[in-house]
PDB file of C-alpha atoms in Angstrom:
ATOM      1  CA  UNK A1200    -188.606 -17.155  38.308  1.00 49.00           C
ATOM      2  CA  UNK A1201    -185.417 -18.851  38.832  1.00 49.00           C
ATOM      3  CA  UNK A1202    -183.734 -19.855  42.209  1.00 54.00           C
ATOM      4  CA  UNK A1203    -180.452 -17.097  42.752  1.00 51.00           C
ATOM      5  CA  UNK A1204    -177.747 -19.998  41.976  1.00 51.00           C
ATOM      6  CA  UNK A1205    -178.981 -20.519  38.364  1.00 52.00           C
ATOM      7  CA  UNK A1206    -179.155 -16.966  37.528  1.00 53.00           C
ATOM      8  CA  UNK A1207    -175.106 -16.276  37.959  1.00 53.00           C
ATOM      9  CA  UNK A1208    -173.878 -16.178  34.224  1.00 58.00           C
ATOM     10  CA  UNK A1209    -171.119 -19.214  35.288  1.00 55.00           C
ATOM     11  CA  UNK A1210    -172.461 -22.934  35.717  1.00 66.00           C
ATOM     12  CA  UNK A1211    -171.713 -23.633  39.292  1.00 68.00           C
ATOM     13  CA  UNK A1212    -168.116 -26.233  37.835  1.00 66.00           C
ATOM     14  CA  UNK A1213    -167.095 -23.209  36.664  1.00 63.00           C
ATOM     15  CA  UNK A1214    -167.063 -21.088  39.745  1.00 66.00           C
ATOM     16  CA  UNK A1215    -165.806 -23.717  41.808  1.00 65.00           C
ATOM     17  CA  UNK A1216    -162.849 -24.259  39.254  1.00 63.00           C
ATOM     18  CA  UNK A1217    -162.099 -20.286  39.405  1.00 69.00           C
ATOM     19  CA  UNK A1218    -161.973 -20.210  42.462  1.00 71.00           C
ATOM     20  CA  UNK A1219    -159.938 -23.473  42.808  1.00 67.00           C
ATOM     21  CA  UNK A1220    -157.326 -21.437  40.468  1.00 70.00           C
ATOM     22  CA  UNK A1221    -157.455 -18.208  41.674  1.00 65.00           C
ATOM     23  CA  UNK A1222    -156.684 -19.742  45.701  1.00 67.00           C
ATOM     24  CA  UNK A1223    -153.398 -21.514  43.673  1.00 66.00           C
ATOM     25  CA  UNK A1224    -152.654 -18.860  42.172  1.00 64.00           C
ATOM     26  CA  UNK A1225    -152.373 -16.972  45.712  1.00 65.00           C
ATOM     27  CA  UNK A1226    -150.758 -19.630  47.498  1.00 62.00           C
ATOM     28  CA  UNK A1227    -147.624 -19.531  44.585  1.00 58.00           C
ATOM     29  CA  UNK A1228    -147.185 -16.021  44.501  1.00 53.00           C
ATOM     30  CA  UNK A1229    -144.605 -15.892  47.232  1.00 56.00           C
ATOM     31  CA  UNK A1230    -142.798 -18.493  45.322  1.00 55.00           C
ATOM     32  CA  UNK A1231    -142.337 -15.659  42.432  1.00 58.00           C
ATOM     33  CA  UNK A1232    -140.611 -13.522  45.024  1.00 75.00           C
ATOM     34  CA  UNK A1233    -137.363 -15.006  44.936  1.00 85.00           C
ATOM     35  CA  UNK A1234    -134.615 -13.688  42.833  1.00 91.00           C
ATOM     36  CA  UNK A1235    -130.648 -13.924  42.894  1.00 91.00           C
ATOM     37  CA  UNK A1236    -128.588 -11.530  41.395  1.00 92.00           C
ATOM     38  CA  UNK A1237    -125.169 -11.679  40.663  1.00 93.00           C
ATOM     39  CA  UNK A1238    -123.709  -7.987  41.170  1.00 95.00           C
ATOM     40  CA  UNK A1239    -120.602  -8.095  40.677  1.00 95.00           C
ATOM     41  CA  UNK A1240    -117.958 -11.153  39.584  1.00 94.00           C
ATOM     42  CA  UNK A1241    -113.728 -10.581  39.790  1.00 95.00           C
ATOM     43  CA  UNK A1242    -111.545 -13.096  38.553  1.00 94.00           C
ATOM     44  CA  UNK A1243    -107.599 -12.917  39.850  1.00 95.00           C
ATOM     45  CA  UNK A1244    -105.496 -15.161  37.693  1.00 94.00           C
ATOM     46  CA  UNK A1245    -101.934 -15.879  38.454  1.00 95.00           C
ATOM     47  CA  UNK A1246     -99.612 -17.774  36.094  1.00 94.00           C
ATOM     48  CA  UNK A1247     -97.090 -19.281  38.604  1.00 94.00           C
ATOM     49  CA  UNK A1248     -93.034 -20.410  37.518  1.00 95.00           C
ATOM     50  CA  UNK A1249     -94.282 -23.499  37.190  1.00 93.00           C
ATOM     51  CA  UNK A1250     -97.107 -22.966  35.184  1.00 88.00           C
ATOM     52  CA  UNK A1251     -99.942 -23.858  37.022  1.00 90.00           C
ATOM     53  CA  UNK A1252    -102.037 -21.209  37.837  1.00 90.00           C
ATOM     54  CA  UNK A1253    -103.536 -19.670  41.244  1.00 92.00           C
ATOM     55  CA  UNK A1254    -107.253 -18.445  40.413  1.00 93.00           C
ATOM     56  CA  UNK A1255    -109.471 -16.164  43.362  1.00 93.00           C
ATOM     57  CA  UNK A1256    -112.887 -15.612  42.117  1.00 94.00           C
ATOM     58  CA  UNK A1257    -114.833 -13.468  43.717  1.00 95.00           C
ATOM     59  CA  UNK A1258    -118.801 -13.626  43.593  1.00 95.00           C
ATOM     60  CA  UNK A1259    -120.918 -10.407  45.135  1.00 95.00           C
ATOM     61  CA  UNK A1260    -124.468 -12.015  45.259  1.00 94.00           C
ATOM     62  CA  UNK A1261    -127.428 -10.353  46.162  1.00 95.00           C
ATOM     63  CA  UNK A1262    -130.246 -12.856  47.670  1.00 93.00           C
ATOM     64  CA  UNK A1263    -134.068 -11.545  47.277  1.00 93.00           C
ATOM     65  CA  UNK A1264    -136.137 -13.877  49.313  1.00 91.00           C
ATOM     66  CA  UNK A1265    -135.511 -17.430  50.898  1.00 89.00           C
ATOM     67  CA  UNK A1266    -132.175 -18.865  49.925  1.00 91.00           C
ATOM     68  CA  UNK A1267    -129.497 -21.109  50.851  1.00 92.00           C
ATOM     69  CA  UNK A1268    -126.921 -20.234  48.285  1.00 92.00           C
ATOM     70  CA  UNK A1269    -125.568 -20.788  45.071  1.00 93.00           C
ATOM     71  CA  UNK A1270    -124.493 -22.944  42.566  1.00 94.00           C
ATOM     72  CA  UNK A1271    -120.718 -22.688  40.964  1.00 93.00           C
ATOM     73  CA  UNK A1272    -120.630 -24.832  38.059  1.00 92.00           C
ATOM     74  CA  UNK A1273    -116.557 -25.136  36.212  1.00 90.00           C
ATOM     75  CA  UNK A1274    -115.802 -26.759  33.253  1.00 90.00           C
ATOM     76  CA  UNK A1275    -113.081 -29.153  33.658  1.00 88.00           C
ATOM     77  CA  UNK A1276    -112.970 -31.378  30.289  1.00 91.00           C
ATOM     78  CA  UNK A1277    -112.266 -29.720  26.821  1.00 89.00           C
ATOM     79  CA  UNK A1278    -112.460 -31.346  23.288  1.00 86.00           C
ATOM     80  CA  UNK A1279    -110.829 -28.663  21.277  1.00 83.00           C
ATOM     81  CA  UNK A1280    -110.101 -29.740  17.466  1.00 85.00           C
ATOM     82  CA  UNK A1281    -110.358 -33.043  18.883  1.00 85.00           C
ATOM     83  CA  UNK A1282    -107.338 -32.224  21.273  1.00 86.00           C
ATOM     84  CA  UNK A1283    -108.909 -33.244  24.797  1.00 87.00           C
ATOM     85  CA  UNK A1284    -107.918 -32.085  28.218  1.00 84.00           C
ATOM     86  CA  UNK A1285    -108.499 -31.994  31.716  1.00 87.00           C
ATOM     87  CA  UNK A1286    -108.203 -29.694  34.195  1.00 84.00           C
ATOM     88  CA  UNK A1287    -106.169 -30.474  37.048  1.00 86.00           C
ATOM     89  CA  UNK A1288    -108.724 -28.244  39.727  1.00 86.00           C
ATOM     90  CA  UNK A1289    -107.257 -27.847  43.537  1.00 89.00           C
ATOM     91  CA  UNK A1290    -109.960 -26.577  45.713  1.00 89.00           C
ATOM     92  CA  UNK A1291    -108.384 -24.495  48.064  1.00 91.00           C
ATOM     93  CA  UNK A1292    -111.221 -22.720  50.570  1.00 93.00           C
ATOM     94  CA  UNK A1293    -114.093 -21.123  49.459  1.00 94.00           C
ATOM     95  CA  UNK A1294    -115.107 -17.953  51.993  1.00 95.00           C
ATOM     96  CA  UNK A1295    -117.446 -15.206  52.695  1.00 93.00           C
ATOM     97  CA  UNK A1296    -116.118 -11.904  52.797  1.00 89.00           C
ATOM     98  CA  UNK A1297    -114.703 -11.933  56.653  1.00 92.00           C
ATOM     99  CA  UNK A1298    -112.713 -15.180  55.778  1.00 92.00           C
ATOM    100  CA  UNK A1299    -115.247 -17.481  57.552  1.00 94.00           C
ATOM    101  CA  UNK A1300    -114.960 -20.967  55.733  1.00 96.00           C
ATOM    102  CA  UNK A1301    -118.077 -22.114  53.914  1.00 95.00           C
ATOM    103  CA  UNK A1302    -119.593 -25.327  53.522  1.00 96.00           C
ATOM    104  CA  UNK A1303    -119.651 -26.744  50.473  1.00 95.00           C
ATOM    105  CA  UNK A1304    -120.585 -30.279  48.678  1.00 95.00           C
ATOM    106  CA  UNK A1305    -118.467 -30.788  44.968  1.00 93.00           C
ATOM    107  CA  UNK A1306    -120.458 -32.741  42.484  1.00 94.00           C
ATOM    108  CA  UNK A1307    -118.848 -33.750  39.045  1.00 91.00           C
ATOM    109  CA  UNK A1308    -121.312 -33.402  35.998  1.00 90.00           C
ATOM    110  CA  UNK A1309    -120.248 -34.721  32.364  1.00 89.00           C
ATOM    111  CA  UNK A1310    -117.490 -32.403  31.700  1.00 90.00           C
ATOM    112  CA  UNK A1311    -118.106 -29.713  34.484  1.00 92.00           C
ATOM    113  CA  UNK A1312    -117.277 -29.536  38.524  1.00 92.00           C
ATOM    114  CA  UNK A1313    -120.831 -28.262  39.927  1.00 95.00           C
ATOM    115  CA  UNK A1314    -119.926 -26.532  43.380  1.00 94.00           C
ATOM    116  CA  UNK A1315    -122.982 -25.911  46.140  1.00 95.00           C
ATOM    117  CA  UNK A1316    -122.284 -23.126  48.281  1.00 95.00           C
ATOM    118  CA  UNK A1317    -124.312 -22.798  51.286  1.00 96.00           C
ATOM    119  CA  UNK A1318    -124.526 -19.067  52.136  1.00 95.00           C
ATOM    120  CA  UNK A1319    -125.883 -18.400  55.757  1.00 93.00           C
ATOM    121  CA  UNK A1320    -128.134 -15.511  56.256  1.00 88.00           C
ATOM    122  CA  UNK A1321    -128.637 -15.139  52.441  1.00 88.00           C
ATOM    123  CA  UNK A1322    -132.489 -13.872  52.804  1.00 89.00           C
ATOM    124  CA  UNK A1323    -132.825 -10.603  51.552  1.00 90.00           C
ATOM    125  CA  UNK A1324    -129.012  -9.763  51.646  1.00 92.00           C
ATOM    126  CA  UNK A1325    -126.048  -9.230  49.650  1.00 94.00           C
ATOM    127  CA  UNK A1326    -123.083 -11.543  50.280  1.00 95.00           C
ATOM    128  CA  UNK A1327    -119.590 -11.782  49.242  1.00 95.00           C
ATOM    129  CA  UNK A1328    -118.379 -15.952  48.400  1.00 95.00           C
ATOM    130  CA  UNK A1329    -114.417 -16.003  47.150  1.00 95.00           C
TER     131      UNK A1329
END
């Protein structure tokens, strides 16, 4: 007769490399639990006398597990028929829905503005950034 061990229908590497997978696979589920959804996004654009123009966004985000915030990224540089042009972007504020200022780190990125919004109390919530 054989000892118990040898008569599982895995080599014993096997098991041990199952199991291996199946505790990582455990231990990273959480990390599929995290989700952002944008709900809702409004744009206000104002074309001033001058001809600049005054643009409100606002962003309704809804935060499903552990988060800090979001990213905002804006294109700035345009090559259009081989006309090229920059926008001339003014950060004004940037705001949660009770007009409480949010921090915020600007980044530039080839031809794009990347903002970071941090977003406090975003776990499991909805929150309003303009």
């Amino acid at each position: 007769m054989f000892p118990l061990a040898e008569r599982t229908c895995l080599p014993r590497r096997w098991r041990l490399y199952l199991t291996l997978a199946c505790a990582a696979l455990l231990c990273a589920a959480p990390l599929f639990a995290r989700t952002l959804t944008i709900q809702d996004f409004k744009a206000a654009i104002a074309v001033l006398p001058d001809g600049t123009t005054d643009v409100t966004e606002t962003i309704t985000a809804h935060f499903s597990g552990q988060w800090n915030g979001i990213y905002r990224t804006i294109p700035v540089e345009y090559d259009y028929h081989g006309l090229n042009y920059t926008l001339d972007l003014d950060l004004v504020s940037i705001t949660d829905d009770s007009g409480a200022s949010l921090k915020y780190e600007t980044q530039r990125q080839n031809h794009y503005l990347k903002l970071k919004i941090y977003v406090p109390g975003a776990d499991d919530a909805t929150r309003v950034i303009e």
